[in-house]
mmCIF file with all atom_site columns, C-alpha atoms and ligand atoms in Angstrom:
data_model
loop_
_atom_site.group_PDB
_atom_site.id
_atom_site.type_symbol
_atom_site.label_atom_id
_atom_site.label_alt_id
_atom_site.label_comp_id
_atom_site.label_asym_id
_atom_site.label_entity_id
_atom_site.label_seq_id
_atom_site.pdbx_PDB_ins_code
_atom_site.Cartn_x
_atom_site.Cartn_y
_atom_site.Cartn_z
_atom_site.occupancy
_atom_site.B_iso_or_equiv
_atom_site.pdbx_formal_charge
_atom_site.auth_seq_id
_atom_site.auth_comp_id
_atom_site.auth_asym_id
_atom_site.auth_atom_id
_atom_site.pdbx_PDB_model_num
ATOM   1   C  CA  . UNK L 1 1   ? -8.730  6.459   7.953   1.00 94.00 ? 1   UNK L CA  1
ATOM   2   C  CA  . UNK L 1 2   ? -8.528  3.249   5.907   1.00 94.00 ? 2   UNK L CA  1
ATOM   3   C  CA  . UNK L 1 3   ? -10.311 4.982   3.019   1.00 97.00 ? 3   UNK L CA  1
ATOM   4   C  CA  . UNK L 1 4   ? -7.347  7.438   2.996   1.00 97.00 ? 4   UNK L CA  1
ATOM   5   C  CA  . UNK L 1 5   ? -4.910  4.507   3.033   1.00 98.00 ? 5   UNK L CA  1
ATOM   6   C  CA  . UNK L 1 6   ? -6.439  2.857   -0.044  1.00 98.00 ? 6   UNK L CA  1
ATOM   7   C  CA  . UNK L 1 7   ? -6.841  6.190   -1.825  1.00 98.00 ? 7   UNK L CA  1
ATOM   8   C  CA  . UNK L 1 8   ? -3.132  7.011   -1.330  1.00 98.00 ? 8   UNK L CA  1
ATOM   9   C  CA  . UNK L 1 9   ? -2.069  3.571   -2.554  1.00 98.00 ? 9   UNK L CA  1
ATOM   10  C  CA  . UNK L 1 10  ? -4.306  3.627   -5.633  1.00 98.00 ? 10  UNK L CA  1
ATOM   11  C  CA  . UNK L 1 11  ? -3.209  7.175   -6.545  1.00 98.00 ? 11  UNK L CA  1
ATOM   12  C  CA  . UNK L 1 12  ? 0.463   6.105   -6.246  1.00 98.00 ? 12  UNK L CA  1
ATOM   13  C  CA  . UNK L 1 13  ? -0.213  3.196   -8.558  1.00 98.00 ? 13  UNK L CA  1
ATOM   14  C  CA  . UNK L 1 14  ? -1.978  5.426   -11.054 1.00 98.00 ? 14  UNK L CA  1
ATOM   15  C  CA  . UNK L 1 15  ? 0.880   7.955   -10.956 1.00 97.00 ? 15  UNK L CA  1
ATOM   16  C  CA  . UNK L 1 16  ? 3.359   5.145   -11.630 1.00 97.00 ? 16  UNK L CA  1
ATOM   17  C  CA  . UNK L 1 17  ? 1.530   4.283   -14.882 1.00 98.00 ? 17  UNK L CA  1
ATOM   18  C  CA  . UNK L 1 18  ? 1.119   7.501   -16.807 1.00 97.00 ? 18  UNK L CA  1
ATOM   19  C  CA  . UNK L 1 19  ? 0.366   5.550   -19.986 1.00 97.00 ? 19  UNK L CA  1
ATOM   20  C  CA  . UNK L 1 20  ? -2.175  3.371   -18.217 1.00 97.00 ? 20  UNK L CA  1
ATOM   21  C  CA  . UNK L 1 21  ? -2.018  -0.192  -17.064 1.00 97.00 ? 21  UNK L CA  1
ATOM   22  C  CA  . UNK L 1 22  ? -3.556  -2.662  -14.680 1.00 98.00 ? 22  UNK L CA  1
ATOM   23  C  CA  . UNK L 1 23  ? -3.877  -2.495  -10.925 1.00 98.00 ? 23  UNK L CA  1
ATOM   24  C  CA  . UNK L 1 24  ? -4.468  -5.908  -9.286  1.00 98.00 ? 24  UNK L CA  1
ATOM   25  C  CA  . UNK L 1 25  ? -6.134  -6.067  -5.916  1.00 98.00 ? 25  UNK L CA  1
ATOM   26  C  CA  . UNK L 1 26  ? -6.154  -9.383  -4.032  1.00 98.00 ? 26  UNK L CA  1
ATOM   27  C  CA  . UNK L 1 27  ? -7.913  -9.821  -0.727  1.00 97.00 ? 27  UNK L CA  1
ATOM   28  C  CA  . UNK L 1 28  ? -7.440  -12.908 1.429   1.00 97.00 ? 28  UNK L CA  1
ATOM   29  C  CA  . UNK L 1 29  ? -9.390  -13.382 4.609   1.00 92.00 ? 29  UNK L CA  1
ATOM   30  C  CA  . UNK L 1 30  ? -7.798  -15.565 7.255   1.00 87.00 ? 30  UNK L CA  1
ATOM   31  C  CA  . UNK L 1 31  ? -9.084  -16.250 10.711  1.00 85.00 ? 31  UNK L CA  1
ATOM   32  C  CA  . UNK L 1 32  ? -7.085  -13.533 12.454  1.00 89.00 ? 32  UNK L CA  1
ATOM   33  C  CA  . UNK L 1 33  ? -6.131  -11.153 9.658   1.00 94.00 ? 33  UNK L CA  1
ATOM   34  C  CA  . UNK L 1 34  ? -7.008  -9.759  6.304   1.00 95.00 ? 34  UNK L CA  1
ATOM   35  C  CA  . UNK L 1 35  ? -4.310  -9.488  3.659   1.00 97.00 ? 35  UNK L CA  1
ATOM   36  C  CA  . UNK L 1 36  ? -4.761  -6.938  0.879   1.00 98.00 ? 36  UNK L CA  1
ATOM   37  C  CA  . UNK L 1 37  ? -2.222  -6.907  -1.924  1.00 98.00 ? 37  UNK L CA  1
ATOM   38  C  CA  . UNK L 1 38  ? -2.172  -4.045  -4.415  1.00 98.00 ? 38  UNK L CA  1
ATOM   39  C  CA  . UNK L 1 39  ? 0.020   -4.499  -7.483  1.00 98.00 ? 39  UNK L CA  1
ATOM   40  C  CA  . UNK L 1 40  ? 0.766   -2.220  -10.389 1.00 98.00 ? 40  UNK L CA  1
ATOM   41  C  CA  . UNK L 1 41  ? 2.790   -2.581  -13.543 1.00 98.00 ? 41  UNK L CA  1
ATOM   42  C  CA  . UNK L 1 42  ? 4.338   0.899   -13.389 1.00 98.00 ? 42  UNK L CA  1
ATOM   43  C  CA  . UNK L 1 43  ? 7.899   2.112   -13.171 1.00 96.00 ? 43  UNK L CA  1
ATOM   44  C  CA  . UNK L 1 44  ? 8.669   0.389   -9.836  1.00 97.00 ? 44  UNK L CA  1
ATOM   45  C  CA  . UNK L 1 45  ? 10.845  1.900   -7.149  1.00 98.00 ? 45  UNK L CA  1
ATOM   46  C  CA  . UNK L 1 46  ? 14.657  2.136   -7.535  1.00 96.00 ? 46  UNK L CA  1
ATOM   47  C  CA  . UNK L 1 47  ? 16.144  -0.247  -4.918  1.00 95.00 ? 47  UNK L CA  1
ATOM   48  C  CA  . UNK L 1 48  ? 18.075  2.544   -3.190  1.00 95.00 ? 48  UNK L CA  1
ATOM   49  C  CA  . UNK L 1 49  ? 14.782  4.373   -2.512  1.00 96.00 ? 49  UNK L CA  1
ATOM   50  C  CA  . UNK L 1 50  ? 12.851  1.377   -1.150  1.00 96.00 ? 50  UNK L CA  1
ATOM   51  C  CA  . UNK L 1 51  ? 13.681  2.084   2.499   1.00 94.00 ? 51  UNK L CA  1
ATOM   52  C  CA  . UNK L 1 52  ? 13.120  5.839   2.121   1.00 96.00 ? 52  UNK L CA  1
ATOM   53  C  CA  . UNK L 1 53  ? 9.627   5.900   0.612   1.00 97.00 ? 53  UNK L CA  1
ATOM   54  C  CA  . UNK L 1 54  ? 7.985   5.795   4.070   1.00 97.00 ? 54  UNK L CA  1
ATOM   55  C  CA  . UNK L 1 55  ? 9.733   8.936   5.225   1.00 96.00 ? 55  UNK L CA  1
ATOM   56  C  CA  . UNK L 1 56  ? 7.594   12.042  5.391   1.00 94.00 ? 56  UNK L CA  1
ATOM   57  C  CA  . UNK L 1 57  ? 8.437   14.427  2.556   1.00 96.00 ? 57  UNK L CA  1
ATOM   58  C  CA  . UNK L 1 58  ? 10.316  11.826  0.486   1.00 97.00 ? 58  UNK L CA  1
ATOM   59  C  CA  . UNK L 1 59  ? 9.015   12.236  -3.047  1.00 97.00 ? 59  UNK L CA  1
ATOM   60  C  CA  . UNK L 1 60  ? 10.258  11.758  -6.580  1.00 96.00 ? 60  UNK L CA  1
ATOM   61  C  CA  . UNK L 1 61  ? 7.300   13.721  -7.992  1.00 96.00 ? 61  UNK L CA  1
ATOM   62  C  CA  . UNK L 1 62  ? 7.407   17.340  -9.077  1.00 95.00 ? 62  UNK L CA  1
ATOM   63  C  CA  . UNK L 1 63  ? 4.218   18.082  -7.224  1.00 94.00 ? 63  UNK L CA  1
ATOM   64  C  CA  . UNK L 1 64  ? 4.243   15.320  -4.584  1.00 95.00 ? 64  UNK L CA  1
ATOM   65  C  CA  . UNK L 1 65  ? 4.137   16.113  -0.869  1.00 96.00 ? 65  UNK L CA  1
ATOM   66  C  CA  . UNK L 1 66  ? 5.798   12.796  0.001   1.00 96.00 ? 66  UNK L CA  1
ATOM   67  C  CA  . UNK L 1 67  ? 3.301   12.360  2.819   1.00 97.00 ? 67  UNK L CA  1
ATOM   68  C  CA  . UNK L 1 68  ? 1.134   9.624   1.239   1.00 97.00 ? 68  UNK L CA  1
ATOM   69  C  CA  . UNK L 1 69  ? 3.031   6.559   2.357   1.00 98.00 ? 69  UNK L CA  1
ATOM   70  C  CA  . UNK L 1 70  ? 3.862   8.057   5.755   1.00 97.00 ? 70  UNK L CA  1
ATOM   71  C  CA  . UNK L 1 71  ? 0.124   8.415   6.357   1.00 97.00 ? 71  UNK L CA  1
ATOM   72  C  CA  . UNK L 1 72  ? -0.433  4.830   5.072   1.00 97.00 ? 72  UNK L CA  1
ATOM   73  C  CA  . UNK L 1 73  ? 2.095   3.459   7.521   1.00 97.00 ? 73  UNK L CA  1
ATOM   74  C  CA  . UNK L 1 74  ? 0.891   5.371   10.529  1.00 95.00 ? 74  UNK L CA  1
ATOM   75  C  CA  . UNK L 1 75  ? -2.776  4.538   9.921   1.00 94.00 ? 75  UNK L CA  1
ATOM   76  C  CA  . UNK L 1 76  ? -2.026  0.836   9.305   1.00 94.00 ? 76  UNK L CA  1
ATOM   77  C  CA  . UNK L 1 77  ? 0.173   0.621   12.402  1.00 93.00 ? 77  UNK L CA  1
ATOM   78  C  CA  . UNK L 1 78  ? -2.441  2.402   14.492  1.00 92.00 ? 78  UNK L CA  1
ATOM   79  C  CA  . UNK L 1 79  ? -4.768  -0.473  13.466  1.00 91.00 ? 79  UNK L CA  1
ATOM   80  C  CA  . UNK L 1 80  ? -2.018  -2.881  14.616  1.00 91.00 ? 80  UNK L CA  1
ATOM   81  C  CA  . UNK L 1 81  ? -1.405  -3.928  11.054  1.00 94.00 ? 81  UNK L CA  1
ATOM   82  C  CA  . UNK L 1 82  ? 1.699   -4.051  8.865   1.00 96.00 ? 82  UNK L CA  1
ATOM   83  C  CA  . UNK L 1 83  ? 2.484   -2.730  5.431   1.00 98.00 ? 83  UNK L CA  1
ATOM   84  C  CA  . UNK L 1 84  ? 5.434   -3.375  3.138   1.00 98.00 ? 84  UNK L CA  1
ATOM   85  C  CA  . UNK L 1 85  ? 6.339   -2.413  -0.375  1.00 98.00 ? 85  UNK L CA  1
ATOM   86  C  CA  . UNK L 1 86  ? 8.353   -4.438  -2.862  1.00 97.00 ? 86  UNK L CA  1
ATOM   87  C  CA  . UNK L 1 87  ? 9.207   -4.398  -6.532  1.00 97.00 ? 87  UNK L CA  1
ATOM   88  C  CA  . UNK L 1 88  ? 7.561   -7.039  -8.703  1.00 97.00 ? 88  UNK L CA  1
ATOM   89  C  CA  . UNK L 1 89  ? 9.794   -9.360  -10.700 1.00 95.00 ? 89  UNK L CA  1
ATOM   90  C  CA  . UNK L 1 90  ? 7.602   -8.564  -13.734 1.00 95.00 ? 90  UNK L CA  1
ATOM   91  C  CA  . UNK L 1 91  ? 8.018   -4.798  -13.218 1.00 96.00 ? 91  UNK L CA  1
ATOM   92  C  CA  . UNK L 1 92  ? 5.979   -2.431  -11.095 1.00 98.00 ? 92  UNK L CA  1
ATOM   93  C  CA  . UNK L 1 93  ? 5.291   -2.388  -7.391  1.00 98.00 ? 93  UNK L CA  1
ATOM   94  C  CA  . UNK L 1 94  ? 3.488   -4.553  -4.827  1.00 98.00 ? 94  UNK L CA  1
ATOM   95  C  CA  . UNK L 1 95  ? 2.076   -3.231  -1.559  1.00 98.00 ? 95  UNK L CA  1
ATOM   96  C  CA  . UNK L 1 96  ? 1.204   -5.881  1.018   1.00 98.00 ? 96  UNK L CA  1
ATOM   97  C  CA  . UNK L 1 97  ? -1.151  -4.816  3.785   1.00 98.00 ? 97  UNK L CA  1
ATOM   98  C  CA  . UNK L 1 98  ? -2.011  -7.077  6.697   1.00 97.00 ? 98  UNK L CA  1
ATOM   99  C  CA  . UNK L 1 99  ? -4.766  -5.959  9.039   1.00 95.00 ? 99  UNK L CA  1
ATOM   100 C  CA  . UNK L 1 100 ? -5.953  -7.824  12.106  1.00 93.00 ? 100 UNK L CA  1
ATOM   101 C  CA  . UNK L 1 101 ? -9.624  -8.650  12.425  1.00 87.00 ? 101 UNK L CA  1
ATOM   102 C  CA  . UNK L 1 102 ? -11.699 -9.676  15.352  1.00 75.00 ? 102 UNK L CA  1
ATOM   103 C  CA  . UNK L 1 103 ? -13.782 -12.587 14.050  1.00 57.00 ? 103 UNK L CA  1
ATOM   104 C  CA  . UNK L 1 104 ? -16.412 -12.168 16.789  1.00 62.00 ? 104 UNK L CA  1
ATOM   105 C  CA  . UNK L 1 105 ? -17.094 -8.636  15.470  1.00 58.00 ? 105 UNK L CA  1
ATOM   106 C  CA  . UNK L 1 106 ? -16.405 -9.172  11.787  1.00 57.00 ? 106 UNK L CA  1
ATOM   107 C  CA  . UNK L 1 107 ? -19.199 -9.314  9.237   1.00 62.00 ? 107 UNK L CA  1
ATOM   108 C  CA  . UNK L 1 108 ? -17.451 -12.081 7.273   1.00 60.00 ? 108 UNK L CA  1
ATOM   109 C  CA  . UNK L 1 109 ? -16.949 -15.668 8.412   1.00 63.00 ? 109 UNK L CA  1
ATOM   110 C  CA  . UNK L 1 110 ? -13.505 -17.285 7.944   1.00 59.00 ? 110 UNK L CA  1
ATOM   111 C  CA  . UNK L 1 111 ? -13.594 -20.050 5.392   1.00 59.00 ? 111 UNK L CA  1
HETATM 112 N  N1  . ATP U 2 .   ? 3.254   2.379   -6.738  1.00 77.64 ? 201 ATP U N1  1
HETATM 113 C  C1  . ATP U 2 .   ? 4.403   2.991   -6.851  1.00 77.64 ? 201 ATP U C1  1
HETATM 114 N  N2  . ATP U 2 .   ? 5.193   2.874   -7.940  1.00 77.64 ? 201 ATP U N2  1
HETATM 115 C  C2  . ATP U 2 .   ? 6.364   3.520   -8.040  1.00 77.64 ? 201 ATP U C2  1
HETATM 116 N  N3  . ATP U 2 .   ? 6.852   4.382   -7.099  1.00 77.64 ? 201 ATP U N3  1
HETATM 117 C  C3  . ATP U 2 .   ? 6.084   4.587   -6.000  1.00 77.64 ? 201 ATP U C3  1
HETATM 118 C  C4  . ATP U 2 .   ? 4.832   3.903   -5.798  1.00 77.64 ? 201 ATP U C4  1
HETATM 119 N  N4  . ATP U 2 .   ? 4.324   4.300   -4.613  1.00 77.64 ? 201 ATP U N4  1
HETATM 120 C  C5  . ATP U 2 .   ? 5.201   5.171   -4.105  1.00 77.64 ? 201 ATP U C5  1
HETATM 121 N  N5  . ATP U 2 .   ? 6.255   5.343   -4.902  1.00 77.64 ? 201 ATP U N5  1
HETATM 122 C  C6  . ATP U 2 .   ? 7.468   6.197   -4.656  1.00 77.64 ? 201 ATP U C6  1
HETATM 123 O  O1  . ATP U 2 .   ? 7.461   6.580   -3.296  1.00 77.64 ? 201 ATP U O1  1
HETATM 124 C  C7  . ATP U 2 .   ? 7.467   8.008   -3.197  1.00 77.64 ? 201 ATP U C7  1
HETATM 125 C  C8  . ATP U 2 .   ? 6.711   8.401   -1.951  1.00 77.64 ? 201 ATP U C8  1
HETATM 126 O  O2  . ATP U 2 .   ? 5.333   8.117   -2.079  1.00 77.64 ? 201 ATP U O2  1
HETATM 127 P  P1  . ATP U 2 .   ? 4.266   8.963   -1.248  1.00 77.64 ? 201 ATP U P1  1
HETATM 128 O  O3  . ATP U 2 .   ? 2.923   8.448   -1.570  1.00 77.64 ? 201 ATP U O3  1
HETATM 129 O  O4  . ATP U 2 .   ? 4.679   8.977   0.174   1.00 77.64 ? 201 ATP U O4  1
HETATM 130 O  O5  . ATP U 2 .   ? 4.463   10.447  -1.784  1.00 77.64 ? 201 ATP U O5  1
HETATM 131 P  P2  . ATP U 2 .   ? 4.122   11.015  -3.240  1.00 77.64 ? 201 ATP U P2  1
HETATM 132 O  O6  . ATP U 2 .   ? 3.233   10.073  -3.944  1.00 77.64 ? 201 ATP U O6  1
HETATM 133 O  O7  . ATP U 2 .   ? 5.440   11.371  -3.877  1.00 77.64 ? 201 ATP U O7  1
HETATM 134 O  O8  . ATP U 2 .   ? 3.347   12.354  -2.874  1.00 77.64 ? 201 ATP U O8  1
HETATM 135 P  P3  . ATP U 2 .   ? 1.801   12.471  -2.512  1.00 77.64 ? 201 ATP U P3  1
HETATM 136 O  O9  . ATP U 2 .   ? 1.404   11.145  -1.953  1.00 77.64 ? 201 ATP U O9  1
HETATM 137 O  O10 . ATP U 2 .   ? 1.706   13.590  -1.569  1.00 77.64 ? 201 ATP U O10 1
HETATM 138 O  O11 . ATP U 2 .   ? 1.109   12.780  -3.830  1.00 77.64 ? 201 ATP U O11 1
HETATM 139 C  C9  . ATP U 2 .   ? 6.890   8.492   -4.508  1.00 77.64 ? 201 ATP U C9  1
HETATM 140 O  O12 . ATP U 2 .   ? 7.304   9.786   -4.807  1.00 77.64 ? 201 ATP U O12 1
HETATM 141 C  C10 . ATP U 2 .   ? 7.446   7.467   -5.489  1.00 77.64 ? 201 ATP U C10 1
HETATM 142 O  O13 . ATP U 2 .   ? 8.812   7.759   -5.815  1.00 77.64 ? 201 ATP U O13 1
HETATM 143 MG MG1 . MG  U 3 .   ? 1.473   9.321   -2.937  1.00 77.64 ? 202 MG  U MG1 1
#
């Protein structure tokens, strides 16, 4: 399910940069959660659409289903995580994912 989450977010970032660009992925492991930030330098999201992008079937793409971010939100929330989307000051979009971890079961050790 998380594979689908990351795939949807990366495809959105790629679609937002038809002439190419950089996608930055930052992962920070804390004791109780993992934060993953995905940034692109694409077109960004018009402010009036920011609250609507999670709605099923909301799309600005000719061939989009508008289901991608709805799936992202429901999968992340079913893992008791949170996800938000913002515009970057430098242009483009930032997606901030926070997922809880259970350190006793996790493969990594908190630093
Ligand atoms: N990284 C991004 N940069 C700019 N706009 C974005 C980005 N991610 C999402 N959006 C906007 O949010 C809308 C909804 O995204 P969502 O992933 O739900 O559907 P979609 O990408 O349009 O369709 P699908 O995911 O089915 O291909 C997009 O149509 C686009 O307008
Ligand atoms: Mg999408």
